[in-house]
Amino acid sequence: MIRLFVTAGLESSAHISLNTEQAHYLQRVMRLAPGEALLVFNGADGEWRARLVQGGKRGCVLQLEARVRDQASPPDLDLIIALVKRPRLETIVEKAAELGARRVRLAITERTNADRANVGRLFAIATEAAEQTGRLDVPEILAPEPLDRILASLGEGRRLMFCDEAGEAAPAAQALAGAPAGPWAVLIGPEGGFSAGERAHIRAAPLATPVSLGPRILRADTAAIVALSLWQSVLGDWRGA
């Protein structure tokens, strides 16, 4: 069944007016006709079965019928990714949404090869991935900030999985074994790697856990997918799947 992310509050019998883009998607792309059902979610009120009750070129209206799933959130996991070129960054955001990251934080490092990102487009990509994968929320996409500022804002309780391709570190599954689940962040560097100063600063963080992602040097998009998958399999919601 079609799934759609909406920003309106969800409650029984409520009517929701969709924007032009969503109306086009439902009617022109998915060919949904009045009277047909779909699923909607907003990241707060669970998943609801809705029905298209009014269509047209200017928009369409849904009526909510019943909640089919209570709200659930993925593990409290941030992906901190150094800015890379747009196609790879878009892939990273898409896969982060599919793999259950709650936030994506864009980092500016000494060797980043991009200096900006279209956060609105990245959120749209994350939204589409959330709709397709069955999750009940959309990951937050935060605007680019210097890496040191991001690290300083993580808070005292959030642990950091530092994917260090240049230094000695235990394999990720081994390094994470026995670690508390809690809030975590996964840190992936730019395609040029972290500078020596950045590596030293990251490793000095009290809750940093340096890890290796294997014997080969991975591109940033591959590294993000591998790291998130390893974290989910050891500490995340894959354990009971």
Short mmCIF file of C-alpha atoms in Angstrom, two decimals:
data_model
loop_
_atom_site.label_atom_id
_atom_site.label_comp_id
_atom_site.label_asym_id
_atom_site.label_seq_id
_atom_site.Cartn_x
_atom_site.Cartn_y
_atom_site.Cartn_z
CA MET A 1 0.00 0.00 0.00
CA ILE A 2 1.18 3.55 -0.70
CA ARG A 3 2.73 5.30 2.33
CA LEU A 4 2.89 9.08 2.63
CA PHE A 5 4.58 11.35 5.16
CA VAL A 6 2.43 14.31 6.22
CA THR A 7 2.97 17.14 8.68
CA ALA A 8 -0.61 17.41 9.95
CA GLY A 9 -1.77 15.90 13.23
CA LEU A 10 -3.43 12.51 12.84
CA GLU A 11 -6.66 11.52 14.55
CA SER A 12 -9.74 9.52 13.70
CA SER A 13 -12.02 10.98 10.99
CA ALA A 14 -9.76 13.99 10.44
CA HIS A 15 -9.38 15.41 6.94
CA ILE A 16 -5.95 16.29 5.55
CA SER A 17 -5.34 18.56 2.59
CA LEU A 18 -2.24 17.60 0.65
CA ASN A 19 0.08 19.98 -1.11
CA THR A 20 0.33 20.14 -4.90
CA GLU A 21 3.41 17.93 -5.07
CA GLN A 22 1.85 15.19 -2.95
CA ALA A 23 -1.40 15.40 -4.89
CA HIS A 24 0.51 15.00 -8.15
CA TYR A 25 2.39 12.01 -6.77
CA LEU A 26 -0.75 10.22 -5.62
CA GLN A 27 -2.92 10.95 -8.65
CA ARG A 28 -0.50 11.14 -11.58
CA VAL A 29 2.37 8.89 -10.51
CA MET A 30 0.64 6.29 -8.35
CA ARG A 31 -2.74 6.59 -10.10
CA LEU A 32 -4.66 6.58 -6.83
CA ALA A 33 -8.37 7.15 -7.46
CA PRO A 34 -10.96 8.65 -5.08
CA GLY A 35 -12.17 5.99 -2.67
CA GLU A 36 -8.87 4.12 -2.58
CA ALA A 37 -6.84 3.69 0.61
CA LEU A 38 -3.27 4.51 1.59
CA LEU A 39 -1.17 4.79 4.75
CA VAL A 40 0.03 8.05 6.29
CA PHE A 41 2.41 8.92 9.13
CA ASN A 42 3.82 12.11 10.63
CA GLY A 43 6.57 10.94 12.97
CA ALA A 44 4.48 11.45 16.10
CA ASP A 45 1.03 9.84 15.90
CA GLY A 46 1.73 6.39 14.49
CA GLU A 47 0.61 5.09 11.12
CA TRP A 48 -2.96 5.56 9.90
CA ARG A 49 -5.10 4.13 7.15
CA ALA A 50 -6.58 6.95 5.12
CA ARG A 51 -8.78 7.24 2.08
CA LEU A 52 -8.64 9.66 -0.82
CA VAL A 53 -11.99 11.44 -0.67
CA GLN A 54 -11.38 14.38 -2.99
CA GLY A 55 -9.03 14.74 -5.94
CA GLY A 56 -8.23 17.37 -8.51
CA LYS A 57 -5.49 19.43 -10.13
CA ARG A 58 -5.34 21.90 -7.27
CA GLY A 59 -4.84 19.28 -4.60
CA CYS A 60 -6.58 16.44 -2.85
CA VAL A 61 -8.04 15.57 0.53
CA LEU A 62 -7.59 12.46 2.64
CA GLN A 63 -9.85 11.23 5.42
CA LEU A 64 -8.27 9.27 8.26
CA GLU A 65 -9.98 6.04 9.24
CA ALA A 66 -8.00 4.11 11.86
CA ARG A 67 -4.55 3.84 13.37
CA VAL A 68 -2.83 0.66 12.22
CA ARG A 69 0.51 1.04 14.05
CA ASP A 70 1.46 2.89 17.20
CA GLN A 71 4.33 5.35 17.03
CA ALA A 72 7.80 3.85 17.36
CA SER A 73 11.18 5.46 16.95
CA PRO A 74 14.46 3.97 15.74
CA PRO A 75 17.47 3.84 18.09
CA ASP A 76 18.92 7.20 19.08
CA LEU A 77 21.64 7.13 16.45
CA ASP A 78 23.20 10.10 14.67
CA LEU A 79 25.21 9.82 11.49
CA ILE A 80 27.88 12.51 11.32
CA ILE A 81 29.15 12.67 7.76
CA ALA A 82 31.71 15.03 6.34
CA LEU A 83 30.44 16.90 3.31
CA VAL A 84 31.12 15.08 0.05
CA LYS A 85 29.98 15.74 -3.49
CA ARG A 86 26.24 15.90 -4.05
CA PRO A 87 25.53 12.49 -5.66
CA ARG A 88 27.33 10.57 -2.92
CA LEU A 89 25.85 12.74 -0.18
CA GLU A 90 22.36 12.07 -1.47
CA THR A 91 23.06 8.34 -1.48
CA ILE A 92 24.35 8.55 2.09
CA VAL A 93 21.22 10.34 3.30
CA GLU A 94 18.94 7.88 1.52
CA LYS A 95 20.71 4.87 3.00
CA ALA A 96 20.90 6.45 6.46
CA ALA A 97 17.11 6.75 6.40
CA GLU A 98 16.75 3.15 5.25
CA LEU A 99 19.14 1.92 7.93
CA GLY A 100 17.40 3.70 10.80
CA ALA A 101 19.52 6.73 11.66
CA ARG A 102 17.50 9.27 13.62
CA ARG A 103 19.60 12.27 12.51
CA VAL A 104 22.13 13.11 9.83
CA ARG A 105 24.60 15.82 10.81
CA LEU A 106 26.68 17.35 8.03
CA ALA A 107 30.24 18.16 9.06
CA ILE A 108 32.77 20.60 7.65
CA THR A 109 36.29 19.26 8.09
CA GLU A 110 39.74 20.37 6.94
CA ARG A 111 39.56 18.14 3.85
CA THR A 112 35.92 18.30 2.82
CA ASN A 113 35.59 18.69 -0.94
CA ALA A 114 32.24 20.48 -0.75
CA ASP A 115 31.22 23.53 1.24
CA ARG A 116 27.43 23.49 1.04
CA ALA A 117 24.42 21.20 0.88
CA ASN A 118 20.79 21.56 -0.12
CA VAL A 119 19.23 20.49 3.17
CA GLY A 120 15.69 20.74 1.79
CA ARG A 121 16.47 18.32 -1.04
CA LEU A 122 18.24 15.96 1.35
CA PHE A 123 15.18 15.96 3.62
CA ALA A 124 12.97 15.15 0.63
CA ILE A 125 15.25 12.20 -0.19
CA ALA A 126 15.10 11.01 3.42
CA THR A 127 11.30 11.36 3.39
CA GLU A 128 10.93 9.21 0.29
CA ALA A 129 13.21 6.57 1.80
CA ALA A 130 11.18 6.57 5.02
CA GLU A 131 7.95 6.16 3.06
CA GLN A 132 9.33 3.19 1.16
CA THR A 133 10.97 1.38 4.06
CA GLY A 134 8.11 1.39 6.55
CA ARG A 135 9.66 3.53 9.29
CA LEU A 136 7.32 5.84 11.18
CA ASP A 137 9.49 8.93 11.21
CA VAL A 138 11.83 10.84 8.91
CA PRO A 139 15.41 11.46 10.04
CA GLU A 140 16.31 15.03 10.82
CA ILE A 141 18.85 16.56 8.42
CA LEU A 142 20.94 19.23 10.12
CA ALA A 143 22.69 22.04 8.27
CA PRO A 144 26.47 21.81 7.84
CA GLU A 145 28.59 22.84 10.82
CA PRO A 146 32.30 22.63 11.64
CA LEU A 147 33.20 19.23 13.03
CA ASP A 148 34.51 20.56 16.33
CA ARG A 149 31.21 22.34 16.94
CA ILE A 150 29.26 19.15 16.24
CA LEU A 151 31.43 17.12 18.59
CA ALA A 152 31.04 19.74 21.32
CA SER A 153 27.26 19.64 20.99
CA LEU A 154 26.83 15.86 21.26
CA GLY A 155 26.21 15.96 24.99
CA GLU A 156 27.77 14.00 27.82
CA GLY A 157 25.90 10.73 27.28
CA ARG A 158 26.26 10.19 23.52
CA ARG A 159 28.99 7.76 22.54
CA LEU A 160 30.92 8.15 19.32
CA MET A 161 31.80 5.36 16.90
CA PHE A 162 34.80 6.85 15.11
CA CYS A 163 35.47 5.09 11.81
CA ASP A 164 39.21 5.69 11.66
CA GLU A 165 40.70 4.44 8.41
CA ALA A 166 44.16 5.79 9.19
CA GLY A 167 44.86 4.56 12.70
CA GLU A 168 45.01 1.34 14.61
CA ALA A 169 41.56 0.26 15.74
CA ALA A 170 39.74 -2.95 16.48
CA PRO A 171 37.18 -4.30 13.99
CA ALA A 172 33.87 -2.54 14.53
CA ALA A 173 31.89 -5.57 15.71
CA GLN A 174 34.62 -6.40 18.23
CA ALA A 175 34.99 -2.81 19.42
CA LEU A 176 31.25 -2.43 19.95
CA ALA A 177 30.69 -5.77 21.67
CA GLY A 178 29.50 -5.22 25.22
CA ALA A 179 29.09 -1.46 24.78
CA PRO A 180 25.88 0.12 26.09
CA ALA A 181 23.13 0.75 23.55
CA GLY A 182 22.06 4.27 24.60
CA PRO A 183 22.58 7.33 22.39
CA TRP A 184 25.35 6.97 19.80
CA ALA A 185 26.81 8.80 16.83
CA VAL A 186 28.68 7.28 13.90
CA LEU A 187 31.40 9.52 12.44
CA ILE A 188 32.51 9.16 8.81
CA GLY A 189 35.23 11.40 7.38
CA PRO A 190 35.67 13.04 3.99
CA GLU A 191 37.07 11.24 0.97
CA GLY A 192 40.49 12.76 1.77
CA GLY A 193 40.37 11.46 5.32
CA PHE A 194 40.74 13.37 8.57
CA SER A 195 43.84 15.41 9.24
CA ALA A 196 46.24 14.26 11.95
CA GLY A 197 45.00 17.03 14.22
CA GLU A 198 41.36 16.10 13.70
CA ARG A 199 42.08 12.43 14.39
CA ALA A 200 43.85 13.28 17.62
CA HIS A 201 41.00 15.54 18.71
CA ILE A 202 38.36 12.90 17.95
CA ARG A 203 40.27 10.09 19.66
CA ALA A 204 40.67 12.26 22.76
CA ALA A 205 36.90 12.56 23.20
CA PRO A 206 35.89 10.78 26.45
CA LEU A 207 33.25 8.51 24.86
CA ALA A 208 34.93 7.92 21.48
CA THR A 209 35.36 4.35 20.27
CA PRO A 210 37.72 4.11 17.28
CA VAL A 211 36.81 1.24 14.96
CA SER A 212 38.03 -0.31 11.75
CA LEU A 213 35.68 -1.05 8.84
CA GLY A 214 37.96 -3.66 7.34
CA PRO A 215 41.21 -3.99 5.43
CA ARG A 216 40.21 -1.82 2.48
CA ILE A 217 39.78 1.95 2.31
CA LEU A 218 36.13 2.66 1.60
CA ARG A 219 34.52 5.62 -0.09
CA ALA A 220 32.41 7.78 2.20
CA ASP A 221 29.08 6.44 0.98
CA THR A 222 30.18 2.82 1.31
CA ALA A 223 31.70 3.50 4.73
CA ALA A 224 28.46 5.07 5.99
CA ILE A 225 26.39 2.08 4.89
CA VAL A 226 28.84 -0.41 6.41
CA ALA A 227 29.19 1.48 9.69
CA LEU A 228 25.45 1.94 10.21
CA SER A 229 24.83 -1.72 9.39
CA LEU A 230 27.48 -2.90 11.85
CA TRP A 231 26.17 -0.63 14.61
CA GLN A 232 22.58 -1.76 14.06
CA SER A 233 23.58 -5.42 14.10
CA VAL A 234 25.49 -5.10 17.40
CA LEU A 235 23.65 -2.38 19.35
CA GLY A 236 20.60 -1.37 17.34
CA ASP A 237 17.20 -2.72 16.37
CA TRP A 238 18.53 -5.49 14.14
CA ARG A 239 19.33 -7.62 17.18
CA GLY A 240 15.76 -8.81 17.65
CA ALA A 241 14.81 -8.83 13.98
#
